[in-house]
Amino acid sequence: MSQETFFAQQEDCFSSFHNYLQHIGKLQRLQARNLQDNLRRRQADSLQALAECSAQPPGAADWTDYLTDFNQRTLLFWDTLRQRADNTLHHRQAGYPVLLKFDHELLLDGRDLPAPVNYSLLRILPGPNQMTDVSLPPVIVIDPRGGHGAGIGGFKEESEIGESLRAGHPTYFISFSHSSEPGQTLSDIALAQARFIELVTERHAQAGKPVLIGNCQAGWALMGLAALRPELPGLLVVVGAPLSYWAGVNGRNPMRYAGGLLGGAWMTRLGSDLGNGRFDGTWLVNNFEILDPSHALWSKYYELFSSIDSEAPRFLDFERWWGSPNLFNSEEIETIVDELFIGNRLTGGQGTLTDLRQIEAPVVVFCSYGDNITPPQQALNWIADLYPSDLALHSSGRTIIYLKHASAGHLGIFVSGQVARREHRQLIGAIDAIKALPPGLFELIIDDVPHPDGGTQAYKVHFESRRIADIVAEDDGCDDEREFELVNRVSAINSTVYDWTVRPWLSRAINEPTAERLRQNHPFHLQRLAWSSLNPAFWWLSGTAELVRHQRHPVRHDNPLLAWQDFVSGCVENTLDTWRDLRDAGQELAFHMFYGGLSTLAGGQRASAAEKFVSERERALLERLYEALPLGGAREAAIRILLLLARASGRLDKVMLESIVKDYRRRASADPHIPDVASLREITRQQNLLVFAYPEESLQTLPELLPEAAERRRILAEVMDIEPVWQRSDGPLGTLWRRLFEVLELPPADFARLPLEEPEAVAAPAPAEASAATPAVAPESAPPALEPKVRPAAEAAAVPASRQEALIEPAPAVVPEIPTGAPEPEAVEPAAAPVKAEPAAAEAPAEATPAEATPKPHIRIRANTVIAEPAEAQPAGAAAPIAAEASPAPLEAAPTSAEASPAPVEAAPASAEAAPAQSAPAPKTAKPRQPRRPRKPTSTKPGDK
């Protein structure tokens, strides 16, 4: 080892240790601040509640009424717990049937397949007043198998199944039974689900591919299946599904540390061996309850107690499903924990199980900030893992939409009636609009429309374009991934030690009766069964509760003691929440101290989070896209204009997208020459990519797609009829409309004209004359809005998301907007003279456009990243020689780019050849100009500066 290498290693170790101490210090301060904020908020709420209680002291009659009601509620509460225990026993004796509120029939049992599984395909029968539209695509809801029982997608009317039936879709449900089949694996389940989907597709061959909805565990399993069989789904909807298992935010997502604190996946092997080769899902359900002890131990019971007359049916329905966990084979649970939750091999780990980039159907991700199981980072970070840049996502042709809820919990996004009425109903209602979206990343936004007379709440759906940087901004960085990589290594070591030392004798010592006895004695089951009718201590409870129901005397709602009751309950909840916060903070700090220390000893180097750069393929793609700009006809031009307008608008309304789909279906049925959906989708993908990478060039080359004036008028008329809201004169849309009419050499429509203002009309000639006399001064006096605010899209698109924040502003404009009163574009024409290789007089008939006055930024590659070299970065004296040397032809001497900086105009007076051009009046009387092709971007070697 050389001396330089030795000291470099020592410096790296010192730097890693220094960073480790800084990270622990920041984490301690963050946890202390969070604890103080939560305590302060809870104290304020408690003091406010105490003040409200003290304002009205209770009287003797209030005490009498309250105590009578309290005793009656207590008896009814106990009887409800008895009913819960009896329901659990009856459900077990019935063989754990699927809990659905809807009538259904069995179509295919997975136990009859060549590789038997405990899954089955059910057809949901519509209600008596519900009609099924066979022309709509079928909807298949896949039940999550995360430890609890079957039926979460439809055990109440307001659910995913209920909303699908309400919309008229043929609806199916993939459910599972209580226990896995012997030898069942995740691969067998994937094959069975693929067969189920094929069967549904055959039954509805004329309606298109089915819409697949996967909740939680079913979501990530569905994504893997869609990657292996991309031809199966027509649309994927994953709800609360973790896909990036290491992602999260410090101080808010404590569950991701559980695997590391427990030493890895060896405990799943222990649980499987204690279950005689089957893992009890009760442990998973119990872990979920431990996350929020105030709800599991107090809140849900207090809600039942305080509203016993109305809350009991809902409580019993939920507990019937929640209190019957299922069983996993050891092969299933060990694969899930080893490869996914600890290994993170679905998208981000080494040796991924499958490539999710193979998914062809649009993907909708529904997540919530209130989800403590699957936070938005774990639901969305897979997008940034697979597509490091926006160009990578757009070039793949994939459409990804995400929807965020502000507060719904993990179970709430599946079972909440309010979420079903708002989010799930709008998702199912927007199926056609989602399929019509171009490739890219979008956020689905639901706007509440208040009813004028207080009637039924209405909603409007629209889509807004997003970038990969928006996904990355939700996380606090990937620096902690190296610690999770060490968890994976520690887990592998501990699992190997367990397999060698414990499993050989423990798996032989446990038989099925012993395993069943251990399962029944789990505290989760004992606390329920203790209240059953089998307990002789409660022989009197059922009859007494029935008498109380007939003699019920509820207390008045304004009784002061009810406020004191809520105050005491709030104090208990606050105490349990404070204990939870202290526990989570301690666990997170212990995790980072231990595994961060190990990472420091290992050198602090990340194994798989290296900086991602633009690939050679993306650079070649930019070249191919440039060559495709003038290719196409009227259909391509219409789609390109629509995409340009959508880009300027910043949003796509659901109603507008649905109208486009209906218009296409109408035309396709009447005209056999209309291209099919696949061909139209490919055209849209190509034009969307062109608009994304070269927005200005896509606009300038429209005349080459529409050479005839009549064709141009017809296309613009059809485009204007599609979305009347886009017809406006202000903002980026107004600027784009005026550019469209100018480029296509058509008279502008009335809505696109700028309103004339009297002072500007009088003062307008002066700047024009001054610009003609002194062309170098006019651009300097132009408003700042003429200067580009962002790098060209073709350059910024290829930059990895981790570096986009320094290159792109949060909300870039589509095209630079020229404000009212700005100098006329002809004022910058003389700027082109210095860069011409021939005298300017010979070029007088060819009038330059405003964009041609400024050279296109020089695009080159540095460190595998596309970098812009604007012309203003070059010395003023060297601007003309470089341009003339690089482009001897007159056409390329003045490249067209609306986003280029006007700085090169300042170099115009420096050239002696500029004088004839400045004095020549020929450009003012020249024939109508034709938009020129922009100069092709060049690239240099990666090492160039």
XYZ file of N, CA and C in Angstrom, residues 199-411:
639
model
N -58.864 -15.407 -17.371
C -60.258 -15.852 -17.428
C -61.207 -14.669 -17.502
N -60.958 -13.638 -16.717
C -61.800 -12.444 -16.768
C -61.686 -11.766 -18.126
N -60.484 -11.709 -18.676
C -60.293 -11.096 -19.994
C -61.058 -11.859 -21.063
N -61.072 -13.177 -20.974
C -61.827 -13.968 -21.945
C -63.321 -13.720 -21.829
N -63.807 -13.503 -20.642
C -65.239 -13.268 -20.451
C -65.662 -11.888 -20.953
N -64.720 -10.956 -21.065
C -65.045 -9.593 -21.503
C -64.071 -9.190 -22.608
N -64.022 -9.989 -23.648
C -63.047 -9.757 -24.717
C -63.297 -8.439 -25.442
N -64.558 -7.992 -25.522
C -64.886 -6.772 -26.261
C -64.729 -5.507 -25.432
N -64.506 -5.645 -24.141
C -64.437 -4.477 -23.264
C -63.019 -4.010 -22.985
N -62.030 -4.710 -23.454
C -60.655 -4.320 -23.201
C -60.064 -5.031 -22.000
N -58.813 -4.726 -21.738
C -58.109 -5.360 -20.637
C -58.657 -4.876 -19.301
N -58.595 -5.713 -18.273
C -59.206 -5.350 -16.987
C -58.403 -4.312 -16.222
N -59.103 -3.651 -15.314
C -58.481 -2.738 -14.359
C -58.188 -3.534 -13.094
N -56.946 -3.546 -12.674
C -56.516 -4.337 -11.521
C -56.225 -3.409 -10.350
N -56.845 -3.699 -9.213
C -56.661 -2.907 -7.994
C -56.048 -3.811 -6.934
N -54.859 -3.432 -6.465
C -54.162 -4.201 -5.441
C -53.930 -3.368 -4.199
N -54.356 -3.864 -3.052
C -54.208 -3.154 -1.785
C -53.030 -3.716 -1.004
N -52.175 -2.841 -0.494
C -51.084 -3.219 0.398
C -50.248 -4.350 -0.203
N -50.225 -5.509 0.448
C -49.434 -6.631 -0.042
C -49.827 -7.027 -1.444
N -51.101 -6.983 -1.758
C -51.539 -7.311 -3.108
C -51.030 -6.304 -4.119
N -50.718 -5.072 -3.679
C -50.211 -4.060 -4.585
C -48.822 -4.379 -5.089
N -47.884 -4.693 -4.185
C -46.546 -4.997 -4.674
C -46.501 -6.337 -5.397
N -47.341 -7.288 -5.003
C -47.408 -8.546 -5.744
C -47.969 -8.313 -7.144
N -48.949 -7.418 -7.265
C -49.519 -7.109 -8.567
C -48.503 -6.410 -9.464
N -47.697 -5.541 -8.918
C -46.665 -4.872 -9.710
C -45.647 -5.882 -10.247
N -45.265 -6.827 -9.401
C -44.350 -7.863 -9.882
C -44.965 -8.710 -10.973
N -46.251 -9.056 -10.828
C -46.930 -9.842 -11.847
C -47.049 -9.065 -13.154
N -47.363 -7.764 -13.064
C -47.483 -6.954 -14.278
C -46.147 -6.789 -14.986
N -45.041 -6.834 -14.245
C -43.731 -6.766 -14.883
C -43.390 -8.068 -15.596
N -43.817 -9.191 -15.032
C -43.567 -10.483 -15.668
C -44.531 -10.753 -16.821
N -45.776 -10.275 -16.695
C -46.797 -10.470 -17.727
C -47.393 -9.107 -18.097
N -46.655 -8.263 -18.806
C -47.137 -6.905 -19.073
C -48.363 -6.842 -19.962
N -48.701 -7.934 -20.643
C -49.859 -7.917 -21.529
C -51.176 -8.107 -20.801
N -51.148 -8.426 -19.515
C -52.384 -8.748 -18.801
C -53.206 -7.516 -18.412
N -52.662 -6.519 -17.740
C -53.523 -5.443 -17.219
C -53.751 -4.339 -18.241
N -54.913 -3.664 -18.102
C -55.163 -2.449 -18.846
C -54.868 -1.218 -18.019
N -54.952 -1.337 -16.703
C -54.652 -0.262 -15.773
C -54.353 -0.874 -14.421
N -53.325 -0.350 -13.761
C -52.926 -0.824 -12.439
C -53.206 0.266 -11.411
N -53.856 -0.115 -10.312
C -54.096 0.795 -9.201
C -53.569 0.113 -7.946
N -52.526 0.662 -7.367
C -51.933 0.101 -6.152
C -52.209 1.078 -5.009
N -52.782 0.568 -3.942
C -53.249 1.394 -2.833
C -52.473 1.008 -1.580
N -51.751 1.957 -1.018
C -51.013 1.705 0.214
C -50.019 0.577 0.106
N -49.383 0.425 -1.054
C -48.478 -0.698 -1.299
C -47.030 -0.247 -1.138
N -46.254 -0.849 -0.235
C -44.830 -0.499 -0.115
C -44.031 -1.106 -1.247
N -43.252 -0.266 -1.937
C -42.427 -0.722 -3.053
C -40.952 -0.378 -2.854
N -40.666 0.677 -2.107
C -39.288 1.022 -1.728
C -39.218 0.916 -0.206
N -38.709 -0.212 0.277
C -38.895 -0.573 1.679
C -37.944 0.152 2.617
N -36.853 0.711 2.104
C -35.918 1.422 2.968
C -36.243 2.910 3.070
N -37.148 3.394 2.255
C -37.403 4.835 2.184
C -38.177 5.296 3.409
N -38.063 6.568 3.694
C -38.764 7.158 4.826
C -38.080 8.437 5.271
N -38.672 9.078 6.259
C -38.178 10.344 6.773
C -37.833 10.168 8.243
N -36.714 10.686 8.641
C -36.315 10.602 10.042
C -37.340 11.295 10.929
N -37.694 10.625 12.012
C -38.626 11.190 12.961
C -40.080 10.900 12.679
N -40.402 10.210 11.560
C -41.801 10.003 11.217
C -42.143 8.583 10.808
N -41.189 7.777 10.435
C -41.474 6.434 9.927
C -40.667 5.397 10.695
N -41.093 5.064 11.929
C -40.277 4.190 12.776
C -40.355 2.717 12.407
N -41.377 2.286 11.675
C -41.542 0.859 11.452
C -40.413 0.262 10.611
N -39.774 1.064 9.769
C -38.724 0.526 8.912
C -37.483 0.107 9.692
N -37.408 0.491 10.972
C -36.255 0.109 11.779
C -36.457 -1.215 12.514
N -37.661 -1.780 12.453
C -37.949 -2.972 13.256
C -37.052 -4.141 12.877
N -36.860 -4.348 11.562
C -36.034 -5.479 11.134
C -34.614 -5.390 11.641
N -34.039 -4.195 11.606
C -32.671 -4.041 12.075
C -32.550 -4.198 13.570
N -33.503 -3.666 14.336
C -33.435 -3.767 15.786
C -33.641 -5.192 16.274
N -34.366 -6.005 15.514
C -34.590 -7.399 15.891
C -33.516 -8.338 15.356
N -32.549 -7.787 14.653
C -31.465 -8.620 14.159
C -31.737 -9.276 12.830
N -32.741 -8.825 12.118
C -32.989 -9.373 10.794
C -34.153 -10.340 10.753
N -34.102 -11.241 9.787
C -35.243 -12.106 9.468
C -35.232 -13.429 10.210
N -34.333 -13.614 11.169
C -34.275 -14.912 11.843
C -35.541 -15.179 12.657
N -36.229 -14.107 13.100
C -37.431 -14.311 13.905
C -38.590 -14.857 13.075
N -38.621 -14.568 11.776
C -39.657 -15.186 10.935
C -39.431 -16.688 10.834
N -38.182 -17.111 10.810
C -37.890 -18.545 10.803
C -38.302 -19.190 12.119
N -38.057 -18.471 13.221
C -38.480 -18.990 14.521
C -40.003 -19.114 14.577
N -40.717 -18.102 14.098
C -42.173 -18.183 14.090
C -42.700 -19.304 13.218
N -42.066 -19.538 12.083
C -42.494 -20.637 11.209
C -42.241 -21.990 11.865
N -41.100 -22.136 12.527
C -40.807 -23.409 13.178
C -41.746 -23.660 14.356
N -42.090 -22.609 15.102
C -43.045 -22.785 16.200
C -44.450 -23.093 15.692
N -44.729 -22.764 14.426
C -46.027 -23.074 13.827
C -46.016 -24.317 12.973
N -44.994 -25.158 13.137
C -44.901 -26.410 12.367
C -44.883 -26.115 10.860
N -44.031 -25.182 10.463
C -43.886 -24.852 9.051
C -44.854 -23.806 8.551
N -45.684 -23.223 9.436
C -46.637 -22.186 9.040
C -46.505 -20.999 9.990
N -46.421 -19.820 9.417
C -46.248 -18.597 10.197
C -47.618 -18.006 10.494
N -47.842 -17.662 11.757
C -49.122 -17.125 12.194
C -49.184 -15.633 11.877
N -50.174 -15.223 11.052
C -50.344 -13.813 10.732
C -50.727 -12.955 11.916
N -51.071 -13.588 13.045
C -51.393 -12.816 14.249
C -50.232 -11.929 14.669
N -49.005 -12.386 14.452
C -47.846 -11.579 14.817
C -47.801 -10.298 13.992
N -48.168 -10.364 12.724
C -48.182 -9.172 11.887
C -49.265 -8.197 12.329
N -50.456 -8.743 12.650
C -51.549 -7.891 13.113
C -51.185 -7.244 14.448
N -50.555 -8.000 15.322
C -50.155 -7.464 16.623
C -49.111 -6.361 16.470
N -48.170 -6.548 15.537
C -47.171 -5.502 15.299
C -47.821 -4.216 14.798
N -48.853 -4.363 13.994
C -49.562 -3.185 13.512
C -50.219 -2.434 14.671
N -50.825 -3.151 15.587
C -51.470 -2.493 16.721
C -50.455 -1.821 17.641
N -49.268 -2.408 17.772
C -48.250 -1.830 18.649
C -47.790 -0.468 18.123
N -47.880 -0.262 16.809
C -47.462 1.015 16.257
C -48.246 2.183 16.851
N -49.515 1.977 17.135
C -50.360 3.040 17.682
C -51.066 2.507 18.924
N -50.376 2.441 20.053
C -50.972 1.818 21.243
C -52.182 2.573 21.777
N -52.237 3.889 21.606
C -53.386 4.621 22.129
C -54.665 4.219 21.413
N -54.576 3.934 20.134
C -55.772 3.501 19.403
C -56.111 2.055 19.726
N -55.080 1.192 19.745
C -55.333 -0.232 19.962
C -55.809 -0.519 21.383
N -55.291 0.208 22.367
C -55.613 -0.081 23.758
C -56.737 0.779 24.323
N -56.981 1.944 23.713
C -57.960 2.832 24.338
C -58.949 3.454 23.360
N -58.474 4.115 22.313
C -59.344 4.969 21.497
C -60.501 4.205 20.873
N -60.209 3.065 20.242
C -61.295 2.361 19.553
C -62.331 1.825 20.544
N -61.901 1.498 21.764
C -62.860 1.039 22.774
C -63.631 2.218 23.361
N -62.969 3.351 23.506
C -63.693 4.507 24.026
C -64.726 5.005 23.013
N -64.386 4.985 21.732
C -65.373 5.368 20.716
C -66.595 4.453 20.778
N -66.348 3.173 20.982
C -67.468 2.236 21.125
C -68.270 2.546 22.389
N -67.596 2.787 23.493
C -68.279 3.041 24.761
C -69.091 4.339 24.722
N -68.509 5.392 24.155
C -69.193 6.683 24.154
C -70.367 6.726 23.187
N -70.359 5.883 22.155
C -71.457 5.853 21.170
C -71.972 4.428 21.021
N -72.251 3.779 22.138
C -72.599 2.367 22.132
C -73.898 2.096 21.383
N -74.799 3.057 21.329
C -76.088 2.831 20.674
C -75.983 2.791 19.156
N -74.958 3.382 18.587
C -74.827 3.441 17.122
C -73.542 2.831 16.595
N -72.527 2.698 17.436
C -71.212 2.277 16.976
C -71.037 0.766 16.986
N -71.853 0.024 17.714
C -71.642 -1.419 17.874
C -71.646 -2.182 16.556
N -72.601 -1.981 15.621
C -72.564 -2.755 14.368
C -71.274 -2.550 13.579
N -70.810 -1.315 13.470
C -69.573 -1.070 12.724
C -68.386 -1.721 13.410
N -68.343 -1.637 14.736
C -67.255 -2.242 15.498
C -67.223 -3.755 15.291
N -68.373 -4.398 15.330
C -68.428 -5.853 15.184
C -68.041 -6.284 13.766
N -68.462 -5.531 12.763
C -68.090 -5.886 11.390
C -66.584 -5.827 11.198
N -65.968 -4.760 11.699
C -64.523 -4.633 11.527
C -63.781 -5.697 12.320
N -64.178 -5.956 13.556
C -63.470 -6.911 14.393
C -63.635 -8.338 13.897
N -64.734 -8.627 13.219
C -64.889 -9.962 12.644
C -63.807 -10.219 11.589
N -63.516 -9.185 10.820
C -62.447 -9.315 9.820
C -61.062 -9.209 10.460
N -60.874 -8.268 11.368
C -59.557 -8.022 11.958
C -59.129 -9.138 12.907
N -60.062 -9.807 13.516
C -59.723 -10.797 14.534
C -59.534 -12.206 14.028
N -59.381 -12.393 12.713
C -59.199 -13.747 12.155
C -57.982 -13.777 11.246
N -56.771 -13.647 11.787
C -55.566 -13.657 10.953
C -55.373 -14.983 10.234
N -54.686 -14.924 9.113
C -54.452 -16.121 8.301
C -53.050 -16.661 8.539
N -52.734 -17.761 7.886
C -51.454 -18.449 8.050
C -50.664 -18.423 6.745
N -49.339 -18.286 6.870
C -48.417 -18.317 5.732
C -47.575 -19.584 5.802
N -47.206 -20.095 4.651
C -46.162 -21.112 4.622
C -44.820 -20.462 4.942
N -43.916 -21.233 5.470
C -42.605 -20.677 5.823
C -41.893 -20.147 4.586
N -42.069 -20.814 3.415
C -41.421 -20.334 2.192
C -41.929 -18.945 1.806
N -43.219 -18.708 2.005
C -43.794 -17.417 1.629
C -43.267 -16.299 2.517
N -43.393 -16.438 3.821
C -43.046 -15.346 4.723
C -41.544 -15.078 4.719
N -40.733 -16.120 4.586
C -39.300 -15.906 4.567
C -38.864 -15.192 3.302
N -39.499 -15.505 2.173
C -39.180 -14.801 0.935
C -39.592 -13.337 1.027
N -40.759 -13.075 1.586
C -41.245 -11.692 1.700
C -40.306 -10.863 2.570
N -39.918 -11.407 3.721
C -39.088 -10.636 4.648
C -37.658 -10.528 4.139
N -37.084 -11.626 3.677
C -35.687 -11.612 3.234
C -35.488 -10.744 2.008
N -36.346 -10.942 0.994
C -36.115 -10.308 -0.296
C -36.712 -8.906 -0.397
N -37.770 -8.629 0.341
C -38.461 -7.351 0.171
C -38.228 -6.416 1.350
N -38.746 -6.764 2.520
C -38.719 -5.829 3.630
C -37.308 -5.566 4.148
N -36.423 -6.535 4.054
C -35.043 -6.327 4.486
C -34.115 -6.190 3.288
N -34.294 -7.007 2.279
C -33.415 -6.955 1.113
C -33.721 -5.834 0.148
N -34.972 -5.338 0.122
C -35.367 -4.254 -0.789
C -35.019 -4.597 -2.236
N -35.325 -5.819 -2.626
C -34.923 -6.276 -3.947
C -36.032 -6.143 -4.987
N -37.087 -5.433 -4.668
C -38.118 -5.226 -5.682
C -37.708 -4.140 -6.664
N -37.077 -3.069 -6.155
C -36.645 -1.992 -7.043
C -35.243 -1.496 -6.751
N -34.851 -1.465 -5.475
C -33.632 -0.743 -5.143
C -32.449 -1.587 -4.760
N -32.636 -2.856 -4.400
C -31.522 -3.660 -3.925
C -30.729 -4.279 -5.052
N -29.639 -4.917 -4.681
C -28.817 -5.601 -5.661
C -29.490 -6.906 -6.072
N -29.457 -7.180 -7.386
C -30.078 -8.397 -7.880
C -31.585 -8.366 -7.733
N -32.238 -7.359 -8.298
C -33.677 -7.201 -8.130
C -34.425 -8.422 -8.637
N -35.579 -8.681 -7.991
C -36.361 -9.858 -8.347
C -36.969 -9.730 -9.726
N -37.413 -8.545 -10.086
C -38.027 -8.315 -11.388
C -37.815 -6.865 -11.772
N -37.999 -6.568 -13.031
C -37.781 -5.225 -13.542
C -39.138 -4.561 -13.742
N -39.503 -3.667 -12.844
C -40.797 -2.998 -12.937
C -40.885 -2.066 -14.133
N -39.768 -1.791 -14.798
C -39.822 -0.969 -16.001
C -40.478 -1.693 -17.167
N -40.701 -2.998 -17.004
C -41.369 -3.749 -18.063
C -42.883 -3.562 -18.051
N -43.418 -2.924 -17.024
C -44.865 -2.697 -16.952
C -45.268 -1.739 -18.069
N -46.266 -2.107 -18.836
C -46.715 -1.300 -19.963
C -47.971 -0.493 -19.652
N -48.825 -0.986 -18.791
C -50.082 -0.311 -18.493
C -49.829 0.907 -17.612
N -50.703 1.916 -17.675
C -50.590 3.037 -16.729
C -50.708 2.551 -15.289
N -49.954 3.192 -14.413
C -49.911 2.818 -12.997
C -50.411 3.988 -12.167
N -51.367 3.721 -11.289
C -51.880 4.723 -10.359
C -51.476 4.291 -8.955
N -50.811 5.180 -8.228
C -50.354 4.913 -6.861
C -51.145 5.811 -5.918
N -51.832 5.196 -4.965
C -52.621 5.935 -3.968
C -51.940 5.749 -2.618
N -51.516 6.837 -2.012
C -50.833 6.772 -0.726
C -51.348 7.899 0.157
N -50.896 7.908 1.411
C -51.393 8.887 2.378
C -50.284 9.283 3.331
N -50.282 10.550 3.715
C -49.320 11.032 4.702
C -49.626 10.493 6.091
N -50.857 10.074 6.333
C -51.202 9.516 7.623
C -50.958 8.034 7.747
N -50.398 7.414 6.727
C -50.152 5.973 6.720
C -48.827 5.690 7.421
N -48.871 5.036 8.561
C -47.642 4.711 9.287
C -47.053 3.370 8.881
N -47.714 2.658 7.976
C -47.178 1.412 7.435
C -46.491 1.655 6.104
N -47.168 2.373 5.210
C -46.622 2.672 3.892
C -46.654 4.183 3.688
N -45.654 4.908 4.150
C -45.624 6.357 3.918
C -45.425 6.659 2.440
N -45.678 7.888 2.015
C -45.522 8.216 0.590
C -44.150 7.900 0.025
N -43.112 7.998 0.849
C -41.774 7.700 0.336
C -41.657 6.240 -0.095
N -42.201 5.322 0.702
C -42.130 3.907 0.337
C -43.056 3.569 -0.817
N -44.102 4.351 -1.006
C -45.029 4.096 -2.105
C -44.556 4.690 -3.420
N -43.694 5.731 -3.390
C -43.365 6.468 -4.610
C -41.889 6.447 -4.982
N -40.992 6.167 -4.055
C -39.564 6.282 -4.370
C -39.093 5.286 -5.424
N -39.869 4.246 -5.669
C -39.482 3.298 -6.720
C -39.434 3.982 -8.082
N -40.192 5.052 -8.240
C -40.180 5.762 -9.520
C -38.811 6.383 -9.752
N -38.259 7.046 -8.723
C -36.929 7.633 -8.854
C -35.845 6.569 -8.919
N -36.068 5.417 -8.286
C -35.083 4.339 -8.366
C -34.971 3.792 -9.782
N -36.093 3.666 -10.472
C -36.099 3.070 -11.810
C -35.824 4.084 -12.909
N -36.242 5.340 -12.706
C -36.096 6.363 -13.728
C -35.323 7.531 -13.125
N -34.001 7.545 -13.274
C -33.201 8.588 -12.623
C -33.416 9.981 -13.186
N -34.016 10.108 -14.365
C -34.256 11.419 -14.955
C -35.629 11.431 -15.600
N -36.130 12.642 -15.850
C -37.421 12.778 -16.508
C -37.374 12.247 -17.930
N -36.247 12.430 -18.589
C -36.115 11.922 -19.949
C -36.199 10.401 -19.970
N -35.635 9.759 -18.960
C -35.711 8.295 -18.901
C -37.147 7.826 -18.779
N -37.946 8.525 -17.969
C -39.351 8.135 -17.815
C -40.136 8.393 -19.088
N -39.973 9.554 -19.694
C -40.733 9.863 -20.900
C -40.333 8.968 -22.066
N -39.049 8.681 -22.189
C -38.609 7.845 -23.305
C -39.065 6.406 -23.159
N -39.331 5.970 -21.928
C -39.820 4.601 -21.731
C -41.270 4.450 -22.160
N -41.988 5.566 -22.322
C -43.387 5.492 -22.712
C -44.323 5.112 -21.595
N -43.881 5.202 -20.360
C -44.698 4.795 -19.225
C -45.467 5.996 -18.658
N -46.675 5.719 -18.206
C -47.524 6.728 -17.584
C -47.743 6.344 -16.129
N -47.341 7.209 -15.220
C -47.455 6.956 -13.788
C -48.214 8.122 -13.168
N -49.249 7.805 -12.417
C -50.071 8.800 -11.748
C -50.078 8.486 -10.262
N -49.961 9.496 -9.442
C -50.067 9.256 -8.004
C -51.093 10.203 -7.393
N -51.698 9.729 -6.340
C -52.721 10.456 -5.603
C -52.371 10.381 -4.126
N -52.355 11.520 -3.450
C -51.976 11.578 -2.043
C -53.161 12.022 -1.201
N -53.320 11.355 -0.071
C -54.305 11.768 0.918
C -53.567 12.417 2.075
N -54.202 13.392 2.694
C -53.510 14.179 3.718
C -53.432 13.479 5.060
N -54.409 12.626 5.403
C -54.448 12.141 6.792
C -54.923 10.707 6.959
N -55.449 10.052 5.951
C -56.008 8.713 6.129
C -54.923 7.735 6.570
N -55.282 6.849 7.506
C -54.350 5.830 7.966
C -54.246 4.676 6.992
N -53.425 3.694 7.367
C -53.184 2.579 6.450
C -54.461 1.818 6.148
N -55.251 1.541 7.156
C -56.521 0.849 6.918
C -57.578 1.794 6.372
